Coordinates of C-alpha atoms and ligand atoms in Angstrom, one line a residue:
X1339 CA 84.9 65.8 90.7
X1340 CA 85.6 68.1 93.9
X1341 CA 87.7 70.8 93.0
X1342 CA 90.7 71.5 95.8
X1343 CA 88.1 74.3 97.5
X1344 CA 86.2 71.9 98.1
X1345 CA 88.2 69.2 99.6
X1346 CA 89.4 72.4 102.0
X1347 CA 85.7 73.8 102.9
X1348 CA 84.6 69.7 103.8
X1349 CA 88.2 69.7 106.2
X1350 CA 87.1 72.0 108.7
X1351 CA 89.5 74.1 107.7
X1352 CA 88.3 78.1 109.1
X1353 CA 87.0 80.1 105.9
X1354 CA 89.2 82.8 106.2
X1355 CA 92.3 80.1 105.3
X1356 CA 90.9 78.6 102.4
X1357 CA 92.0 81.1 100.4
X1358 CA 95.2 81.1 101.6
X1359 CA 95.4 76.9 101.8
X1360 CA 94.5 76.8 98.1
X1361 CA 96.8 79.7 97.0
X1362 CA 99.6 77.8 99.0
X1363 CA 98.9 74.2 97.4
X1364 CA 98.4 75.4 94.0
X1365 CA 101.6 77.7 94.0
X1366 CA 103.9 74.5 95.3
X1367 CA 102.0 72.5 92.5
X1368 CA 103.2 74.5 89.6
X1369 CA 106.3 73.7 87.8
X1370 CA 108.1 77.6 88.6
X1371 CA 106.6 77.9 92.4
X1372 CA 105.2 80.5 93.2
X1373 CA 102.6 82.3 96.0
X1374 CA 101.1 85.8 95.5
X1375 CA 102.7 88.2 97.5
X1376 CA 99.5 89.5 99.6
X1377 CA 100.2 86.5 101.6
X1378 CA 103.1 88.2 103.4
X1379 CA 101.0 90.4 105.7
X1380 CA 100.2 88.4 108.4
X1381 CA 100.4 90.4 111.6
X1382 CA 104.4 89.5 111.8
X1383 CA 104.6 90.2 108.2
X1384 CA 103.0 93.8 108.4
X1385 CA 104.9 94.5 111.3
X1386 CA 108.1 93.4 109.0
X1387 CA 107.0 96.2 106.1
X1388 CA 107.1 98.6 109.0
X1389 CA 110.4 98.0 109.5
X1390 CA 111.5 97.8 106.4
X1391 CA 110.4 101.2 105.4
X1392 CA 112.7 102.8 108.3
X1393 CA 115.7 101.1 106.8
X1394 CA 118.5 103.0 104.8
X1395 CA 118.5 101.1 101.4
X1396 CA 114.7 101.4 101.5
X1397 CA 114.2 104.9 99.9
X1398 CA 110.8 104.7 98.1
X1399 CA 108.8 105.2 101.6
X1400 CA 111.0 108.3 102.8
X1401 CA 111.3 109.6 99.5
X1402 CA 107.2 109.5 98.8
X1403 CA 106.6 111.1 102.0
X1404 CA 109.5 114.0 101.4
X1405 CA 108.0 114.6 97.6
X1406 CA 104.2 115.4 99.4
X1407 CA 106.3 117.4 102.0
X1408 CA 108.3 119.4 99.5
X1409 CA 105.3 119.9 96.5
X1410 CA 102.2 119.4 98.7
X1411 CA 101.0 122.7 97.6
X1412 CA 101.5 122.7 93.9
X1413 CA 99.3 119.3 93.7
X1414 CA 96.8 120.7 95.6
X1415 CA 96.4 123.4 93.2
X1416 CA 96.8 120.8 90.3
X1417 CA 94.5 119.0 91.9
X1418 CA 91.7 121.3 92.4
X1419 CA 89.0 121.9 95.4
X1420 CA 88.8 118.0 96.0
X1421 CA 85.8 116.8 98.3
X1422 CA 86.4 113.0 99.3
X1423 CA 89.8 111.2 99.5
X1424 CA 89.2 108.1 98.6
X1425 CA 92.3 105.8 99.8
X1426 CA 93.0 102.3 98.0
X1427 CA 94.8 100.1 101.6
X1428 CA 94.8 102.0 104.4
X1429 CA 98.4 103.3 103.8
X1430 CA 100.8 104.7 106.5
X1431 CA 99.1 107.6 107.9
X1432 CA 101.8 110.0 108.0
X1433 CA 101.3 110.4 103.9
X1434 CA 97.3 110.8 104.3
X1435 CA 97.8 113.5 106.7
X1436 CA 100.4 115.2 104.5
X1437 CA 97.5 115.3 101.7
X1438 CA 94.8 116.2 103.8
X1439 CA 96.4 118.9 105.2
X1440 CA 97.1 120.0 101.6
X1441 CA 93.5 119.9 100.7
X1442 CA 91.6 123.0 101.5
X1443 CA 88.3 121.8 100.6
X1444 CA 88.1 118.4 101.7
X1445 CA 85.4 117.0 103.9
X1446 CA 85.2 113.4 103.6
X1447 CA 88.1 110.5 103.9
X1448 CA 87.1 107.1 102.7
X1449 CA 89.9 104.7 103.8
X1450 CA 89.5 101.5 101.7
X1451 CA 90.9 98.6 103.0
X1452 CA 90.2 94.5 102.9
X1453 CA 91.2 94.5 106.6
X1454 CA 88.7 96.2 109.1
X1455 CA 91.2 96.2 111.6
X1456 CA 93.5 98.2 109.2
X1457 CA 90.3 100.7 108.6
X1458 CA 89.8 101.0 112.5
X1459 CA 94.1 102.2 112.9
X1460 CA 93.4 104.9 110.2
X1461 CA 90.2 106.1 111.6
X1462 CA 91.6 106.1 115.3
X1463 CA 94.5 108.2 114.0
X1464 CA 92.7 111.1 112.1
X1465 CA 89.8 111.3 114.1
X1466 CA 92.0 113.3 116.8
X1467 CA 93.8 115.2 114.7
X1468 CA 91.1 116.3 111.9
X1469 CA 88.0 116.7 114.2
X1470 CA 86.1 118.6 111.2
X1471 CA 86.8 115.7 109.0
X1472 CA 84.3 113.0 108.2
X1473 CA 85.6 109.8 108.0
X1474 CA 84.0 106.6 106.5
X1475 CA 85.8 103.6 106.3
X1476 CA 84.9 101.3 103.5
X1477 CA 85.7 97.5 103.9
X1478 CA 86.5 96.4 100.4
X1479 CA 88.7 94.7 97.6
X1480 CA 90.0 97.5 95.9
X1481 CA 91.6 95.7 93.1
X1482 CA 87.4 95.3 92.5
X1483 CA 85.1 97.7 91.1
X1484 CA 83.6 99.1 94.2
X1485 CA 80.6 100.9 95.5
X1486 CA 81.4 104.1 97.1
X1487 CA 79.0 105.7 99.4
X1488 CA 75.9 107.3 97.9
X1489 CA 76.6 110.4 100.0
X1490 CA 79.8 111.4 97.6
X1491 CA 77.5 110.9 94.2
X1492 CA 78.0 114.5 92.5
X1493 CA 81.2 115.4 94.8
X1494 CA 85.1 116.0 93.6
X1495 CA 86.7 113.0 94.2
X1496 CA 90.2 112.1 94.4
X1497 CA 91.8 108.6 94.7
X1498 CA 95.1 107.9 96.6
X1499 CA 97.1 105.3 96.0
X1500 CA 100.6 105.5 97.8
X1501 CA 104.0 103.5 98.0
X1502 CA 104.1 102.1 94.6
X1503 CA 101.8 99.2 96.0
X1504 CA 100.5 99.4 92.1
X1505 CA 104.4 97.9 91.8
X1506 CA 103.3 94.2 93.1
X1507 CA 100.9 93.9 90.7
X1508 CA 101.9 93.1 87.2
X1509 CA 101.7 95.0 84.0
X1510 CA 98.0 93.3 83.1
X1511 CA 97.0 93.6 86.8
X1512 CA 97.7 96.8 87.3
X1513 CA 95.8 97.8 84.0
X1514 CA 92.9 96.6 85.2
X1515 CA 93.5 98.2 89.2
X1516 CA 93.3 101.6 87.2
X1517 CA 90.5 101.0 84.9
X1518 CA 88.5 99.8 88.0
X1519 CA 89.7 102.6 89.7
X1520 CA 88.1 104.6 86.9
X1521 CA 85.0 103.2 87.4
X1522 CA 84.8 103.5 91.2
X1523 CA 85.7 107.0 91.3
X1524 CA 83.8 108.0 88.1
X1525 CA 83.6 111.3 85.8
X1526 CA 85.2 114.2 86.9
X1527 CA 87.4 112.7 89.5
X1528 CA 91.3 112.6 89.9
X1529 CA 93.8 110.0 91.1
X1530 CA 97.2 110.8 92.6
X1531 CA 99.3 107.5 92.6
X1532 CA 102.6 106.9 93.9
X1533 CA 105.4 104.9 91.6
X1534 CA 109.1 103.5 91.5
X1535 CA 111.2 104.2 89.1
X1536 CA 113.3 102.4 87.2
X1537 CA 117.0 102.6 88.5
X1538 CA 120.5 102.1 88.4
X1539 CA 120.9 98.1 90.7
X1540 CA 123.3 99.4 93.2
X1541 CA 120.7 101.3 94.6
X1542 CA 117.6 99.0 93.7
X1543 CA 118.9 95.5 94.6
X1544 CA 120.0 96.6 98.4
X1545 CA 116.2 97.9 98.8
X1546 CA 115.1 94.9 98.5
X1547 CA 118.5 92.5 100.0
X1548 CA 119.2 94.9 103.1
X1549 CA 122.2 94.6 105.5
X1550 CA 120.2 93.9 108.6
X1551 CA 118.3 91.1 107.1
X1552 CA 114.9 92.1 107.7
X1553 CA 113.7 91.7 104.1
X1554 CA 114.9 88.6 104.7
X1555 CA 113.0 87.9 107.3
X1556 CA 110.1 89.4 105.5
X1557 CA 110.0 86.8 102.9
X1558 CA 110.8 83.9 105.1
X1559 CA 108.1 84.8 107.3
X1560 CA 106.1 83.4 104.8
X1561 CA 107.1 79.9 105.8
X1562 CA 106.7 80.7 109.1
X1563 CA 103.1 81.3 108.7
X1564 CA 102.2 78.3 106.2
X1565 CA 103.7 76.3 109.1
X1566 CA 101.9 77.9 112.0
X1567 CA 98.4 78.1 109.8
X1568 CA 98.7 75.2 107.4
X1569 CA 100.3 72.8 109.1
X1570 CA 103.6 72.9 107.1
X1571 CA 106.8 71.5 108.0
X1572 CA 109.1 74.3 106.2
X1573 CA 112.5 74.3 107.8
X1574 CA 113.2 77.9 107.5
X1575 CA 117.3 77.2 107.9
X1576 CA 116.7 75.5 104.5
X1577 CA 115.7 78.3 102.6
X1578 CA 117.3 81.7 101.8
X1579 CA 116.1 85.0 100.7
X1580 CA 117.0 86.5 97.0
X1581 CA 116.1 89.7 95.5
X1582 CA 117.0 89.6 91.8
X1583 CA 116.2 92.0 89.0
X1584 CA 113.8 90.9 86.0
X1585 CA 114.8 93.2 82.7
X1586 CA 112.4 91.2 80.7
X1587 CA 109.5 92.2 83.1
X1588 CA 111.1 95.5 84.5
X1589 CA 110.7 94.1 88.3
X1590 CA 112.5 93.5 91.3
X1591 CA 111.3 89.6 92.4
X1592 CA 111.6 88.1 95.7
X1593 CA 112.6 84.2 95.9
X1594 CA 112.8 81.8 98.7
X1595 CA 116.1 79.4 97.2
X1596 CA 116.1 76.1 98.4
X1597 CA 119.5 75.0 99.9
X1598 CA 119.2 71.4 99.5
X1599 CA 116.8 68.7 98.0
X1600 CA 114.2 68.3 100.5
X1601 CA 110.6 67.4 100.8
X1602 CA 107.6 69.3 102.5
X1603 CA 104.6 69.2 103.6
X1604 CA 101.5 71.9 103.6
X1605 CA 97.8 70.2 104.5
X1606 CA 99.5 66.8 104.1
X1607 CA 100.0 67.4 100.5
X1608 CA 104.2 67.1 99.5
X1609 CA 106.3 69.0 97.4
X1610 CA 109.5 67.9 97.0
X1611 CA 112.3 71.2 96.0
X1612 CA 115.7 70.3 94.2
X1613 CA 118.5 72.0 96.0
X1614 CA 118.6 75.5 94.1
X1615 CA 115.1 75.6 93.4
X1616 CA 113.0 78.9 93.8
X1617 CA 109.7 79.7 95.5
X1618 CA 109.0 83.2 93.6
X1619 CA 107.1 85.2 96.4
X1620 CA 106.6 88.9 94.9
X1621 CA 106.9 91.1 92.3
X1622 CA 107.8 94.7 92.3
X1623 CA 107.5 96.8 89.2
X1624 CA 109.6 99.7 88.4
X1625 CA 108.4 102.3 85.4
X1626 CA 110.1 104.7 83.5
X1627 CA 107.5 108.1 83.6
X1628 CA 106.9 107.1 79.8
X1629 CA 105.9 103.6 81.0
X1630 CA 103.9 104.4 83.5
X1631 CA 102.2 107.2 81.9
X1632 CA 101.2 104.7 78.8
X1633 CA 100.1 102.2 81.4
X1634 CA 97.7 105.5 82.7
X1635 CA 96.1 106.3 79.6
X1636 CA 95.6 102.8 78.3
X1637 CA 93.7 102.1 81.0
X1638 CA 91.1 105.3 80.6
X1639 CA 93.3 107.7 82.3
X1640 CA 94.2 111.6 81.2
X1641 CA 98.0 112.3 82.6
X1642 CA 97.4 115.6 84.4
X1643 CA 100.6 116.1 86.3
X1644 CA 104.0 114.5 87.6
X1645 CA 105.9 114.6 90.9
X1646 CA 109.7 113.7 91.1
X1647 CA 112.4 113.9 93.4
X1648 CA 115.7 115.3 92.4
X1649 CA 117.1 111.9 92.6
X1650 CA 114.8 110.4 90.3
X1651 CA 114.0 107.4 92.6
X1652 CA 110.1 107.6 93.1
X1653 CA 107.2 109.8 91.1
X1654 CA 103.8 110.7 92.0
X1655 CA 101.4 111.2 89.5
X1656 CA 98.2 112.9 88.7
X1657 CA 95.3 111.4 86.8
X1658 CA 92.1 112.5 85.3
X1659 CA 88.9 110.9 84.3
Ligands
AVI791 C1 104.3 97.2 99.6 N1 105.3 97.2 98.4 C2 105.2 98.4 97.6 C3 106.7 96.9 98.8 C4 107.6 96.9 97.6 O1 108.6 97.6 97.6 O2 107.3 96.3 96.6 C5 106.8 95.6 99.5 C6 108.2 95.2 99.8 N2 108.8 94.0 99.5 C7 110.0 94.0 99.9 N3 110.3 95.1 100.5 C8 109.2 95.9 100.4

């Protein structure tokens, strides 16, 4: 029989949204609905995170950036006379240039992104500012094992991986993100990766529920664009953001609640919500140090080194192959 793909590829539907159609119809189909959380960054939705990151109950971004402000100098020693910077997502700039600017020996940036137009920002940006700096932009899926350029064969490598993004995968996932990682980078190299920590839910919960609404916004956006690109017919007054925390897991999750029994469409398909009913839309994973570090090492990583704020809100952490 045809599979749902290919029902989607026969309906003249553009490639780039079959992905996207078939995550959506399959999520609404299961029993706890759910849709992966990439799907938030549209262009709206990117713009959203921006925002988000400036707000007050969102500390992991600030606090990140004022850890590689603060102890820039020990990691790079830690570190060592790294080569390449290899980035997995083209994070926010203002973090890379922290690093580079830390690292005496480096010549090369590799910005790895799925996005081009993402890769393009980054290169744009540092271009200017670190004219002896080669930069090579490598289109890819990161969460892949991928190729890196046979010009860094034999160099000191050292993979970045910033704003706890490992925290929206889960446990399994981001087990398998590392050991990839591993194998992309390859012997010798080192990986500094940012994570959340486990915390007290006065200060987690608002992070993710903040007072201006624009988490809210960020979630419900969502709707916005399986109307706009899938022809749904969400009515985005019928749903309302929650952020609750998962013990059993150890994650913040975001939900879309249904406020009253209602029926909707996506691609003509109907799904029918009872009033209450959650549409699970991302996952964010918080670690204690001996979690994550556990998680490290299982997956083919030496734990070199540790980062922390005095807080105790967000770690960085160093790896070696
Ligand atoms: C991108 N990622 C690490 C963010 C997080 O905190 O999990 C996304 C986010 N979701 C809601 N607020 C921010």
């Amino acid at each position: 029989g045809k599979t749902r793909r290919d029902r989607l590829a026969s309906g003249g539907l553009p490639p780039e949204l079959t992905e996207f159609a078939e995550a959506v119809l399959e999520g609404l189909s299961l029993e706890d609905k759910a849709i992966p959380s990439r799907f938030l960054y549209d262009a709206r939705g990117s713009e959203l995170f921006e925002e988000i990151t400036d707000l007050d109950e969102y500390y992991p971004t600030r606090t990140e950036i004022a850890i590689l402000e603060r102890y820039g100098e020990d990691m790079s020693e830690q570190i060592g006379r790294a080569e390449a910077l290899v980035e997995f997502g083209s994070g926010s700039s203002r973090k890379t240039v922290l690093l580079i600017e830390a690292l005496d020996a480096l010549k090369t940036y590799v910005p790895m992104d799925i996005e081009a137009t993402c890769l393009a920002q980054a290169k744009e940006a540092l271009d200017v500012q670190f004219p002896g700096l080669k930069i090579q932009p490598l289109v890819a899926d990161f969460t892949r094992p991928v190729d890196l350029p046979e010009s860094l064969s034999g160099t000191f490598k050292l993979g970045f991986f910033s704003g706890s993004t490992i925290g929206n995968l889960t446990k399994p996932e981001a087990r398998k993100f590392l050991a990839n990682a591993a194998k992309s980078l390859g012997p010798g190299s080192a990986f500094l990766i940012g994570v959340d920590l486990k915390k007290p839910l006065d200060i987690l919960l608002p992070a993710y529920n903040d007072a201006k609404g624009v988490t809210a916004e960020f979630n419900l956006n969502l709707l916005k664009r399986i109307n706009r690109e899938l022809e749904g017919t969400f009515d985005l007054d019928q749903f309302e953001h929650d952020a609750v925390f998962n013990s059993e897991h150890g994650r913040v999750e975001m939900h879309l609640v249904s406020q009253a029994r209602q029926r909707v469409s996506v691609l003509g398909e109907r799904f029918d919500f009872e009033a209450g009913e959650r549409l699970h839309t991302e996952n964010s994973h918080k670690y204690t140090l001996p979690e994550f570090r556990l998680l490290a090492t299982d997956a083919g990583w030496r734990h070199a080194a540790l980062w922390v704020d005095d807080g105790a809100l967000f770690s960085l952490h160093l790896l070696r192959l």
